[in-house]
Amino acid sequence: MESNKRKCGFVDCNNLIEKKEGYAWPVACENCLYSKKATRCDACFKKEDSRFHTIWEFSDEVTGENKVEFFVEATNFDYAKEVIQKFLAHNISTELRQELNSLYQKCLDLEKDISEFKELAREKATKEQGIRKEFIQEKGGSQFNIYEYFLCASCSKELNERERKLREDYDTKLSKFTVFDDEELFDRVATEIGHKAVDKITWTTGTKYTEEEFEENHKKNKESLERILKEAETNNSGNLNLSQLEELRKRVEFYNNWDKPSKVSQEIKENSFQKGQRSENNSSVLPWILGIGGIIILLGTIIYFVYRNKKKLI
Ligand SMILES: [Zn+2]
Ligand SMILES: [Zn+2]
């Protein structure tokens, strides 16, 4: 039961606040939002001159909005199964095929224990949400706004530590349900079918991205890099020193080899990314490098988050 109205976050105010389409919930009515400012830590009541660490409460008993069930529903092995099937559809070595087949079998076995898995996931999400309220109660404090937590630096540090510990405990319990241990498998598949094919599969499986969007993105990134390299080699070569020009060439080479099933593209990727990090301090070519780095980082970040989000769920 979700509603788009809820009470203002301040206990002494009964005004209703409304959630606008596409926006997060406001934490207070407009009157309170600008007139009421936290002046003490919710947990220890200590006053601080610097700003408080603010944590937004994402569950809401009033409106029935609860991310716990959303999280639990999202946890399934469909993503892993689909990715494995798509890998298997490629022309790959017998050895890799056997490994992927046994991983697929592992998914089927894990599905038999799905209720245990969901129970753990539910428990983890519920505890993650409850830990802040518990912390404040334990310290004898109270929330200034029911939808937010204002914590001083030391309380925030203590809470962070508890949250880290909780996540660690559950990650250990949930680890037997992990299908893809790390990116090593993805890299091995890439040596046989190419990084582009792997990235395309992980990008588009279980997401709103289509293969066309993936291709379009890839094409744009490649063209930008080639254009930057061409300009650097002709008009602006004075702005880049030799090693930076070399780095740029390697990045273009990586993009050109991205779809090739060989170890070469992996090596180029690693060398090029390591070099890129070191050269970003050179201020005279900073705009150049930021431009190139931006594209790579943007693409890398998207791929990374798709990987991470998916892997967290499995
Ligand atoms: Zn209010
Ligand atoms: Zn405090």
PDB file of C-alpha atoms and ligand atoms in Angstrom:
ATOM      1  CA  MET A   1       0.000   0.000   0.000  1.00  0.00           C
ATOM      2  CA  GLU A   2       1.875   3.029  -1.174  1.00  0.00           C
ATOM      3  CA  SER A   3       0.649   6.553  -0.768  1.00  0.00           C
ATOM      4  CA  ASN A   4       2.087   9.742  -2.235  1.00  0.00           C
ATOM      5  CA  LYS A   5       1.408  11.711   0.966  1.00  0.00           C
ATOM      6  CA  ARG A   6       2.914  11.437   4.385  1.00  0.00           C
ATOM      7  CA  LYS A   7       3.308  13.509   7.513  1.00  0.00           C
ATOM      8  CA  CYS A   8       5.961  16.195   7.833  1.00  0.00           C
ATOM      9  CA  GLY A   9       9.095  14.720   9.422  1.00  0.00           C
ATOM     10  CA  PHE A  10       8.866  16.952  12.494  1.00  0.00           C
ATOM     11  CA  VAL A  11       6.917  15.451  15.372  1.00  0.00           C
ATOM     12  CA  ASP A  12       5.237  18.760  16.301  1.00  0.00           C
ATOM     13  CA  CYS A  13       3.964  19.457  12.793  1.00  0.00           C
ATOM     14  CA  ASN A  14       0.961  17.758  11.231  1.00  0.00           C
ATOM     15  CA  ASN A  15       1.248  19.181   7.724  1.00  0.00           C
ATOM     16  CA  LEU A  16       1.259  16.648   4.925  1.00  0.00           C
ATOM     17  CA  ILE A  17       4.049  16.435   2.406  1.00  0.00           C
ATOM     18  CA  GLU A  18       3.668  15.113  -1.101  1.00  0.00           C
ATOM     19  CA  LYS A  19       5.993  12.982  -3.179  1.00  0.00           C
ATOM     20  CA  LYS A  20       6.370  14.355  -6.683  1.00  0.00           C
ATOM     21  CA  GLU A  21       6.780  12.014  -9.613  1.00  0.00           C
ATOM     22  CA  GLY A  22      10.444  11.307 -10.261  1.00  0.00           C
ATOM     23  CA  TYR A  23      11.617  12.945  -7.021  1.00  0.00           C
ATOM     24  CA  ALA A  24      12.629  11.528  -3.666  1.00  0.00           C
ATOM     25  CA  TRP A  25      10.410  12.127  -0.644  1.00  0.00           C
ATOM     26  CA  PRO A  26      10.844  15.571   0.959  1.00  0.00           C
ATOM     27  CA  VAL A  27      11.699  15.174   4.654  1.00  0.00           C
ATOM     28  CA  ALA A  28       9.503  18.041   5.834  1.00  0.00           C
ATOM     29  CA  CYS A  29       6.762  20.446   4.760  1.00  0.00           C
ATOM     30  CA  GLU A  30       7.935  23.686   3.158  1.00  0.00           C
ATOM     31  CA  ASN A  31       7.359  25.667   6.365  1.00  0.00           C
ATOM     32  CA  CYS A  32       9.584  23.415   8.415  1.00  0.00           C
ATOM     33  CA  LEU A  33      12.155  22.679   5.738  1.00  0.00           C
ATOM     34  CA  TYR A  34      13.606  26.189   5.856  1.00  0.00           C
ATOM     35  CA  SER A  35      12.895  27.123   9.476  1.00  0.00           C
ATOM     36  CA  LYS A  36      14.036  24.033  11.369  1.00  0.00           C
ATOM     37  CA  LYS A  37      17.697  23.142  11.399  1.00  0.00           C
ATOM     38  CA  ALA A  38      19.337  20.428  13.468  1.00  0.00           C
ATOM     39  CA  THR A  39      21.594  21.899  16.157  1.00  0.00           C
ATOM     40  CA  ARG A  40      22.581  18.742  18.003  1.00  0.00           C
ATOM     41  CA  CYS A  41      23.489  15.129  17.377  1.00  0.00           C
ATOM     42  CA  ASP A  42      20.434  12.824  17.413  1.00  0.00           C
ATOM     43  CA  ALA A  43      22.301  10.205  19.415  1.00  0.00           C
ATOM     44  CA  CYS A  44      24.468  11.971  22.021  1.00  0.00           C
ATOM     45  CA  PHE A  45      22.874  15.473  21.882  1.00  0.00           C
ATOM     46  CA  LYS A  46      26.300  17.048  21.506  1.00  0.00           C
ATOM     47  CA  LYS A  47      26.243  20.380  19.698  1.00  0.00           C
ATOM     48  CA  GLU A  48      28.688  20.758  16.843  1.00  0.00           C
ATOM     49  CA  ASP A  49      29.822  23.765  14.872  1.00  0.00           C
ATOM     50  CA  SER A  50      30.483  21.812  11.733  1.00  0.00           C
ATOM     51  CA  ARG A  51      27.670  20.210   9.746  1.00  0.00           C
ATOM     52  CA  PHE A  52      26.215  16.954  10.978  1.00  0.00           C
ATOM     53  CA  HIS A  53      26.476  13.749   9.039  1.00  0.00           C
ATOM     54  CA  THR A  54      23.008  13.204   7.657  1.00  0.00           C
ATOM     55  CA  ILE A  55      21.603   9.779   6.849  1.00  0.00           C
ATOM     56  CA  TRP A  56      18.340   9.569   5.020  1.00  0.00           C
ATOM     57  CA  GLU A  57      15.819   6.998   6.239  1.00  0.00           C
ATOM     58  CA  PHE A  58      14.676   4.992   3.249  1.00  0.00           C
ATOM     59  CA  SER A  59      11.985   2.857   4.806  1.00  0.00           C
ATOM     60  CA  ASP A  60       8.660   4.394   5.688  1.00  0.00           C
ATOM     61  CA  GLU A  61       6.085   2.639   7.831  1.00  0.00           C
ATOM     62  CA  VAL A  62       3.583   5.459   7.300  1.00  0.00           C
ATOM     63  CA  THR A  63       3.324   5.107   3.533  1.00  0.00           C
ATOM     64  CA  GLY A  64       4.002   1.391   3.347  1.00  0.00           C
ATOM     65  CA  GLU A  65       7.030   2.087   1.198  1.00  0.00           C
ATOM     66  CA  ASN A  66       9.603  -0.430   2.171  1.00  0.00           C
ATOM     67  CA  LYS A  67      12.765  -1.200   0.290  1.00  0.00           C
ATOM     68  CA  VAL A  68      13.270  -4.507   2.123  1.00  0.00           C
ATOM     69  CA  GLU A  69      10.757  -6.421   0.022  1.00  0.00           C
ATOM     70  CA  PHE A  70      11.938  -4.638  -3.087  1.00  0.00           C
ATOM     71  CA  PHE A  71      15.470  -5.802  -2.365  1.00  0.00           C
ATOM     72  CA  VAL A  72      14.406  -9.374  -1.592  1.00  0.00           C
ATOM     73  CA  GLU A  73      12.308  -9.577  -4.757  1.00  0.00           C
ATOM     74  CA  ALA A  74      15.278  -8.423  -6.812  1.00  0.00           C
ATOM     75  CA  THR A  75      17.449 -11.220  -5.489  1.00  0.00           C
ATOM     76  CA  ASN A  76      17.311 -14.207  -7.781  1.00  0.00           C
ATOM     77  CA  PHE A  77      19.580 -16.275  -9.957  1.00  0.00           C
ATOM     78  CA  ASP A  78      17.936 -15.367 -13.252  1.00  0.00           C
ATOM     79  CA  TYR A  79      20.646 -12.852 -14.088  1.00  0.00           C
ATOM     80  CA  ALA A  80      23.470 -15.349 -13.550  1.00  0.00           C
ATOM     81  CA  LYS A  81      21.669 -18.050 -15.534  1.00  0.00           C
ATOM     82  CA  GLU A  82      20.981 -15.736 -18.433  1.00  0.00           C
ATOM     83  CA  VAL A  83      24.561 -14.438 -18.558  1.00  0.00           C
ATOM     84  CA  ILE A  84      25.934 -17.991 -18.499  1.00  0.00           C
ATOM     85  CA  GLN A  85      23.560 -19.081 -21.278  1.00  0.00           C
ATOM     86  CA  LYS A  86      24.640 -16.138 -23.411  1.00  0.00           C
ATOM     87  CA  PHE A  87      28.304 -17.007 -22.835  1.00  0.00           C
ATOM     88  CA  LEU A  88      27.568 -20.627 -23.782  1.00  0.00           C
ATOM     89  CA  ALA A  89      25.962 -19.513 -27.045  1.00  0.00           C
ATOM     90  CA  HIS A  90      29.404 -18.347 -28.221  1.00  0.00           C
ATOM     91  CA  ASN A  91      32.083 -20.484 -29.761  1.00  0.00           C
ATOM     92  CA  ILE A  92      34.195 -21.278 -26.697  1.00  0.00           C
ATOM     93  CA  SER A  93      36.727 -23.885 -25.578  1.00  0.00           C
ATOM     94  CA  THR A  94      35.582 -27.225 -24.137  1.00  0.00           C
ATOM     95  CA  GLU A  95      37.243 -26.383 -20.850  1.00  0.00           C
ATOM     96  CA  LEU A  96      35.381 -23.087 -20.440  1.00  0.00           C
ATOM     97  CA  ARG A  97      32.141 -24.712 -21.609  1.00  0.00           C
ATOM     98  CA  GLN A  98      32.451 -27.340 -18.878  1.00  0.00           C
ATOM     99  CA  GLU A  99      33.129 -24.707 -16.259  1.00  0.00           C
ATOM    100  CA  LEU A 100      30.159 -22.594 -17.347  1.00  0.00           C
ATOM    101  CA  ASN A 101      27.921 -25.657 -17.432  1.00  0.00           C
ATOM    102  CA  SER A 102      28.845 -26.529 -13.867  1.00  0.00           C
ATOM    103  CA  LEU A 103      28.196 -22.916 -12.827  1.00  0.00           C
ATOM    104  CA  TYR A 104      24.781 -23.181 -14.440  1.00  0.00           C
ATOM    105  CA  GLN A 105      24.159 -26.356 -12.476  1.00  0.00           C
ATOM    106  CA  LYS A 106      25.222 -24.483  -9.332  1.00  0.00           C
ATOM    107  CA  CYS A 107      22.510 -21.887 -10.056  1.00  0.00           C
ATOM    108  CA  LEU A 108      19.913 -24.666 -10.320  1.00  0.00           C
ATOM    109  CA  ASP A 109      21.099 -26.170  -7.030  1.00  0.00           C
ATOM    110  CA  LEU A 110      21.061 -22.791  -5.310  1.00  0.00           C
ATOM    111  CA  GLU A 111      17.534 -22.190  -6.509  1.00  0.00           C
ATOM    112  CA  LYS A 112      16.431 -25.128  -4.389  1.00  0.00           C
ATOM    113  CA  ASP A 113      17.576 -23.154  -1.343  1.00  0.00           C
ATOM    114  CA  ILE A 114      16.023 -19.929  -2.525  1.00  0.00           C
ATOM    115  CA  SER A 115      13.824 -19.625   0.560  1.00  0.00           C
ATOM    116  CA  GLU A 116      16.882 -19.737   2.832  1.00  0.00           C
ATOM    117  CA  PHE A 117      18.549 -17.195   0.586  1.00  0.00           C
ATOM    118  CA  LYS A 118      15.561 -14.833   0.625  1.00  0.00           C
ATOM    119  CA  GLU A 119      15.216 -15.191   4.372  1.00  0.00           C
ATOM    120  CA  LEU A 120      18.853 -14.160   4.848  1.00  0.00           C
ATOM    121  CA  ALA A 121      18.510 -11.302   2.375  1.00  0.00           C
ATOM    122  CA  ARG A 122      15.358 -10.102   4.145  1.00  0.00           C
ATOM    123  CA  GLU A 123      17.036 -10.345   7.538  1.00  0.00           C
ATOM    124  CA  LYS A 124      20.037  -8.404   6.277  1.00  0.00           C
ATOM    125  CA  ALA A 125      17.945  -5.620   4.737  1.00  0.00           C
ATOM    126  CA  THR A 126      15.722  -5.350   7.837  1.00  0.00           C
ATOM    127  CA  LYS A 127      18.708  -5.149  10.174  1.00  0.00           C
ATOM    128  CA  GLU A 128      20.418  -2.603   7.947  1.00  0.00           C
ATOM    129  CA  GLN A 129      17.354  -0.409   8.224  1.00  0.00           C
ATOM    130  CA  GLY A 130      16.866  -0.954  11.963  1.00  0.00           C
ATOM    131  CA  ILE A 131      20.448  -0.441  13.073  1.00  0.00           C
ATOM    132  CA  ARG A 132      20.214   3.377  13.105  1.00  0.00           C
ATOM    133  CA  LYS A 133      17.098   3.554  15.228  1.00  0.00           C
ATOM    134  CA  GLU A 134      18.607   1.027  17.638  1.00  0.00           C
ATOM    135  CA  PHE A 135      21.808   3.045  17.861  1.00  0.00           C
ATOM    136  CA  ILE A 136      19.964   6.242  18.768  1.00  0.00           C
ATOM    137  CA  GLN A 137      17.754   4.497  21.332  1.00  0.00           C
ATOM    138  CA  GLU A 138      20.774   2.874  22.897  1.00  0.00           C
ATOM    139  CA  LYS A 139      22.461   6.261  23.297  1.00  0.00           C
ATOM    140  CA  GLY A 140      19.285   7.705  24.831  1.00  0.00           C
ATOM    141  CA  GLY A 141      18.846  10.160  21.979  1.00  0.00           C
ATOM    142  CA  SER A 142      15.938  11.000  19.704  1.00  0.00           C
ATOM    143  CA  GLN A 143      15.532  11.894  16.051  1.00  0.00           C
ATOM    144  CA  PHE A 144      15.191  15.577  15.191  1.00  0.00           C
ATOM    145  CA  ASN A 145      13.385  14.598  11.992  1.00  0.00           C
ATOM    146  CA  ILE A 146      11.859  11.136  11.748  1.00  0.00           C
ATOM    147  CA  TYR A 147      13.056  10.666   8.169  1.00  0.00           C
ATOM    148  CA  GLU A 148      16.670  11.622   8.803  1.00  0.00           C
ATOM    149  CA  TYR A 149      19.494  11.013  11.230  1.00  0.00           C
ATOM    150  CA  PHE A 150      21.806  13.839  12.229  1.00  0.00           C
ATOM    151  CA  LEU A 151      24.946  12.471  13.752  1.00  0.00           C
ATOM    152  CA  CYS A 152      28.107  14.122  15.073  1.00  0.00           C
ATOM    153  CA  ALA A 153      31.437  12.914  13.706  1.00  0.00           C
ATOM    154  CA  SER A 154      32.116  10.425  16.503  1.00  0.00           C
ATOM    155  CA  CYS A 155      28.598   8.916  16.548  1.00  0.00           C
ATOM    156  CA  SER A 156      28.649   8.708  12.780  1.00  0.00           C
ATOM    157  CA  LYS A 157      31.965   6.865  12.938  1.00  0.00           C
ATOM    158  CA  GLU A 158      30.613   4.429  15.529  1.00  0.00           C
ATOM    159  CA  LEU A 159      27.486   3.750  13.501  1.00  0.00           C
ATOM    160  CA  ASN A 160      29.493   3.293  10.298  1.00  0.00           C
ATOM    161  CA  GLU A 161      31.572   0.673  12.062  1.00  0.00           C
ATOM    162  CA  ARG A 162      28.442  -1.224  13.198  1.00  0.00           C
ATOM    163  CA  GLU A 163      26.990  -1.075   9.698  1.00  0.00           C
ATOM    164  CA  ARG A 164      30.242  -2.345   8.216  1.00  0.00           C
ATOM    165  CA  LYS A 165      30.318  -5.236  10.692  1.00  0.00           C
ATOM    166  CA  LEU A 166      26.704  -6.132   9.938  1.00  0.00           C
ATOM    167  CA  ARG A 167      27.311  -6.147   6.187  1.00  0.00           C
ATOM    168  CA  GLU A 168      30.417  -8.267   6.666  1.00  0.00           C
ATOM    169  CA  ASP A 169      28.530 -10.852   8.773  1.00  0.00           C
ATOM    170  CA  TYR A 170      25.810 -11.202   6.172  1.00  0.00           C
ATOM    171  CA  ASP A 171      28.205 -11.206   3.246  1.00  0.00           C
ATOM    172  CA  THR A 172      29.848 -14.237   4.867  1.00  0.00           C
ATOM    173  CA  LYS A 173      26.490 -15.952   5.371  1.00  0.00           C
ATOM    174  CA  LEU A 174      25.382 -15.117   1.844  1.00  0.00           C
ATOM    175  CA  SER A 175      28.674 -16.061   0.194  1.00  0.00           C
ATOM    176  CA  LYS A 176      27.593 -19.650  -0.458  1.00  0.00           C
ATOM    177  CA  PHE A 177      24.992 -18.190  -2.803  1.00  0.00           C
ATOM    178  CA  THR A 178      27.561 -16.354  -4.894  1.00  0.00           C
ATOM    179  CA  VAL A 179      27.688 -17.513  -8.507  1.00  0.00           C
ATOM    180  CA  PHE A 180      30.369 -15.213  -9.930  1.00  0.00           C
ATOM    181  CA  ASP A 181      33.162 -14.937  -7.379  1.00  0.00           C
ATOM    182  CA  ASP A 182      35.038 -12.112  -9.033  1.00  0.00           C
ATOM    183  CA  GLU A 183      35.677 -10.631 -12.422  1.00  0.00           C
ATOM    184  CA  GLU A 184      38.311 -13.260 -13.172  1.00  0.00           C
ATOM    185  CA  LEU A 185      35.724 -15.462 -14.893  1.00  0.00           C
ATOM    186  CA  PHE A 186      34.547 -12.548 -17.031  1.00  0.00           C
ATOM    187  CA  ASP A 187      38.145 -11.853 -18.033  1.00  0.00           C
ATOM    188  CA  ARG A 188      38.670 -15.492 -18.966  1.00  0.00           C
ATOM    189  CA  VAL A 189      35.535 -15.527 -21.086  1.00  0.00           C
ATOM    190  CA  ALA A 190      36.766 -12.287 -22.676  1.00  0.00           C
ATOM    191  CA  THR A 191      40.008 -13.927 -23.759  1.00  0.00           C
ATOM    192  CA  GLU A 192      37.869 -16.301 -25.839  1.00  0.00           C
ATOM    193  CA  ILE A 193      35.012 -14.124 -27.073  1.00  0.00           C
ATOM    194  CA  GLY A 194      36.415 -10.588 -26.625  1.00  0.00           C
ATOM    195  CA  HIS A 195      35.766  -7.914 -24.024  1.00  0.00           C
ATOM    196  CA  LYS A 196      33.129  -6.270 -26.114  1.00  0.00           C
ATOM    197  CA  ALA A 197      30.968  -9.385 -26.254  1.00  0.00           C
ATOM    198  CA  VAL A 198      31.293  -9.874 -22.491  1.00  0.00           C
ATOM    199  CA  ASP A 199      30.504  -6.244 -21.759  1.00  0.00           C
ATOM    200  CA  LYS A 200      27.559  -6.321 -24.124  1.00  0.00           C
ATOM    201  CA  ILE A 201      26.092  -9.331 -22.330  1.00  0.00           C
ATOM    202  CA  THR A 202      26.576  -7.954 -18.816  1.00  0.00           C
ATOM    203  CA  TRP A 203      25.349  -4.513 -19.883  1.00  0.00           C
ATOM    204  CA  THR A 204      22.132  -5.653 -21.445  1.00  0.00           C
ATOM    205  CA  THR A 205      21.085  -8.622 -19.298  1.00  0.00           C
ATOM    206  CA  GLY A 206      18.414  -7.720 -16.776  1.00  0.00           C
ATOM    207  CA  THR A 207      18.772  -3.990 -17.482  1.00  0.00           C
ATOM    208  CA  LYS A 208      16.852  -1.506 -19.562  1.00  0.00           C
ATOM    209  CA  TYR A 209      19.810  -1.141 -21.965  1.00  0.00           C
ATOM    210  CA  THR A 210      19.365  -2.578 -25.421  1.00  0.00           C
ATOM    211  CA  GLU A 211      22.113  -3.981 -27.625  1.00  0.00           C
ATOM    212  CA  GLU A 212      21.570  -1.047 -29.986  1.00  0.00           C
ATOM    213  CA  GLU A 213      22.204   1.413 -27.159  1.00  0.00           C
ATOM    214  CA  PHE A 214      25.302  -0.510 -26.216  1.00  0.00           C
ATOM    215  CA  GLU A 215      26.602  -0.419 -29.808  1.00  0.00           C
ATOM    216  CA  GLU A 216      25.780   3.265 -30.095  1.00  0.00           C
ATOM    217  CA  ASN A 217      27.649   4.039 -26.871  1.00  0.00           C
ATOM    218  CA  HIS A 218      30.619   1.988 -27.960  1.00  0.00           C
ATOM    219  CA  LYS A 219      30.723   3.707 -31.341  1.00  0.00           C
ATOM    220  CA  LYS A 220      30.580   7.169 -29.790  1.00  0.00           C
ATOM    221  CA  ASN A 221      33.373   6.411 -27.332  1.00  0.00           C
ATOM    222  CA  LYS A 222      35.550   4.957 -30.064  1.00  0.00           C
ATOM    223  CA  GLU A 223      34.967   7.901 -32.392  1.00  0.00           C
ATOM    224  CA  SER A 224      35.690  10.444 -29.656  1.00  0.00           C
ATOM    225  CA  LEU A 225      38.949   8.746 -28.813  1.00  0.00           C
ATOM    226  CA  GLU A 226      39.993   8.516 -32.452  1.00  0.00           C
ATOM    227  CA  ARG A 227      39.146  12.159 -33.041  1.00  0.00           C
ATOM    228  CA  ILE A 228      41.129  13.240 -29.968  1.00  0.00           C
ATOM    229  CA  LEU A 229      44.080  11.136 -31.089  1.00  0.00           C
ATOM    230  CA  LYS A 230      43.960  12.538 -34.616  1.00  0.00           C
ATOM    231  CA  GLU A 231      43.868  16.106 -33.344  1.00  0.00           C
ATOM    232  CA  ALA A 232      46.690  15.384 -30.943  1.00  0.00           C
ATOM    233  CA  GLU A 233      48.822  13.885 -33.705  1.00  0.00           C
ATOM    234  CA  THR A 234      48.305  16.814 -36.068  1.00  0.00           C
ATOM    235  CA  ASN A 235      47.395  20.274 -34.741  1.00  0.00           C
ATOM    236  CA  ASN A 236      47.915  19.864 -31.076  1.00  0.00           C
ATOM    237  CA  SER A 237      50.785  17.470 -30.832  1.00  0.00           C
ATOM    238  CA  GLY A 238      52.756  20.100 -28.898  1.00  0.00           C
ATOM    239  CA  ASN A 239      50.317  19.844 -26.025  1.00  0.00           C
ATOM    240  CA  LEU A 240      51.026  16.215 -25.352  1.00  0.00           C
ATOM    241  CA  ASN A 241      54.348  14.672 -24.506  1.00  0.00           C
ATOM    242  CA  LEU A 242      55.401  11.403 -26.065  1.00  0.00           C
ATOM    243  CA  SER A 243      54.264   9.101 -23.296  1.00  0.00           C
ATOM    244  CA  GLN A 244      50.829  10.740 -23.217  1.00  0.00           C
ATOM    245  CA  LEU A 245      50.479  10.392 -26.948  1.00  0.00           C
ATOM    246  CA  GLU A 246      51.508   6.781 -26.588  1.00  0.00           C
ATOM    247  CA  GLU A 247      48.888   6.268 -23.913  1.00  0.00           C
ATOM    248  CA  LEU A 248      46.230   7.735 -26.155  1.00  0.00           C
ATOM    249  CA  ARG A 249      47.270   5.380 -28.951  1.00  0.00           C
ATOM    250  CA  LYS A 250      46.996   2.431 -26.603  1.00  0.00           C
ATOM    251  CA  ARG A 251      43.512   3.429 -25.599  1.00  0.00           C
ATOM    252  CA  VAL A 252      42.450   3.637 -29.217  1.00  0.00           C
ATOM    253  CA  GLU A 253      44.140   0.294 -29.830  1.00  0.00           C
ATOM    254  CA  PHE A 254      42.225  -1.179 -26.907  1.00  0.00           C
ATOM    255  CA  TYR A 255      38.954   0.007 -28.416  1.00  0.00           C
ATOM    256  CA  ASN A 256      39.950  -1.417 -31.785  1.00  0.00           C
ATOM    257  CA  ASN A 257      40.785  -4.750 -30.179  1.00  0.00           C
ATOM    258  CA  TRP A 258      37.876  -4.703 -27.789  1.00  0.00           C
ATOM    259  CA  ASP A 259      35.936  -7.251 -29.788  1.00  0.00           C
ATOM    260  CA  LYS A 260      38.946  -9.498 -30.471  1.00  0.00           C
ATOM    261  CA  PRO A 261      39.126 -12.766 -28.558  1.00  0.00           C
ATOM    262  CA  SER A 262      42.684 -12.485 -27.358  1.00  0.00           C
ATOM    263  CA  LYS A 263      44.725 -11.762 -24.315  1.00  0.00           C
ATOM    264  CA  VAL A 264      46.144  -8.732 -26.096  1.00  0.00           C
ATOM    265  CA  SER A 265      43.170  -6.496 -25.485  1.00  0.00           C
ATOM    266  CA  GLN A 266      43.212  -7.392 -21.798  1.00  0.00           C
ATOM    267  CA  GLU A 267      46.893  -6.441 -21.528  1.00  0.00           C
ATOM    268  CA  ILE A 268      46.346  -3.199 -23.368  1.00  0.00           C
ATOM    269  CA  LYS A 269      43.415  -2.426 -21.099  1.00  0.00           C
ATOM    270  CA  GLU A 270      45.447  -3.012 -17.951  1.00  0.00           C
ATOM    271  CA  ASN A 271      48.532  -1.076 -19.098  1.00  0.00           C
ATOM    272  CA  SER A 272      46.532   1.760 -20.471  1.00  0.00           C
ATOM    273  CA  PHE A 273      44.378   2.184 -17.370  1.00  0.00           C
ATOM    274  CA  GLN A 274      47.344   2.080 -15.014  1.00  0.00           C
ATOM    275  CA  LYS A 275      49.218   4.650 -17.061  1.00  0.00           C
ATOM    276  CA  GLY A 276      46.155   6.840 -17.279  1.00  0.00           C
ATOM    277  CA  GLN A 277      45.906   7.127 -13.524  1.00  0.00           C
ATOM    278  CA  ARG A 278      49.489   8.259 -13.168  1.00  0.00           C
ATOM    279  CA  SER A 279      49.442  10.913 -15.855  1.00  0.00           C
ATOM    280  CA  GLU A 280      46.430  12.809 -14.597  1.00  0.00           C
ATOM    281  CA  ASN A 281      48.571  15.057 -12.414  1.00  0.00           C
ATOM    282  CA  ASN A 282      50.215  16.815 -15.332  1.00  0.00           C
ATOM    283  CA  SER A 283      48.410  20.143 -15.396  1.00  0.00           C
ATOM    284  CA  SER A 284      49.428  21.338 -18.884  1.00  0.00           C
ATOM    285  CA  VAL A 285      47.557  18.480 -20.542  1.00  0.00           C
ATOM    286  CA  LEU A 286      44.947  18.049 -17.852  1.00  0.00           C
ATOM    287  CA  PRO A 287      41.987  19.108 -20.008  1.00  0.00           C
ATOM    288  CA  TRP A 288      43.015  16.579 -22.634  1.00  0.00           C
ATOM    289  CA  ILE A 289      43.490  13.754 -20.241  1.00  0.00           C
ATOM    290  CA  LEU A 290      40.333  14.565 -18.325  1.00  0.00           C
ATOM    291  CA  GLY A 291      38.426  14.484 -21.583  1.00  0.00           C
ATOM    292  CA  ILE A 292      39.811  11.104 -22.533  1.00  0.00           C
ATOM    293  CA  GLY A 293      39.808   9.830 -18.982  1.00  0.00           C
ATOM    294  CA  GLY A 294      36.225  11.012 -18.594  1.00  0.00           C
ATOM    295  CA  ILE A 295      35.022   8.893 -21.450  1.00  0.00           C
ATOM    296  CA  ILE A 296      36.878   5.831 -20.245  1.00  0.00           C
ATOM    297  CA  ILE A 297      35.902   6.427 -16.640  1.00  0.00           C
ATOM    298  CA  LEU A 298      32.266   6.998 -17.574  1.00  0.00           C
ATOM    299  CA  LEU A 299      32.107   3.813 -19.589  1.00  0.00           C
ATOM    300  CA  GLY A 300      34.165   1.936 -17.009  1.00  0.00           C
ATOM    301  CA  THR A 301      31.955   3.171 -14.206  1.00  0.00           C
ATOM    302  CA  ILE A 302      28.775   2.094 -15.916  1.00  0.00           C
ATOM    303  CA  ILE A 303      30.195  -1.350 -16.623  1.00  0.00           C
ATOM    304  CA  TYR A 304      31.597  -1.567 -13.099  1.00  0.00           C
ATOM    305  CA  PHE A 305      28.284  -0.682 -11.486  1.00  0.00           C
ATOM    306  CA  VAL A 306      26.347  -3.032 -13.681  1.00  0.00           C
ATOM    307  CA  TYR A 307      28.776  -5.772 -12.641  1.00  0.00           C
ATOM    308  CA  ARG A 308      28.728  -4.812  -8.986  1.00  0.00           C
ATOM    309  CA  ASN A 309      24.987  -4.343  -8.656  1.00  0.00           C
ATOM    310  CA  LYS A 310      24.329  -7.596 -10.365  1.00  0.00           C
ATOM    311  CA  LYS A 311      26.948  -9.460  -8.384  1.00  0.00           C
ATOM    312  CA  LYS A 312      25.644  -8.091  -5.100  1.00  0.00           C
ATOM    313  CA  LEU A 313      22.287  -9.561  -5.940  1.00  0.00           C
ATOM    314  CA  ILE A 314      23.550 -12.991  -6.721  1.00  0.00           C
TER     315      ILE A 314
HETATM  316 ZN    ZN B   1       6.190  20.717   8.933  1.00  0.00          ZN
HETATM  317 ZN    ZN B   2      26.916  12.260  18.689  1.00  0.00          ZN
END
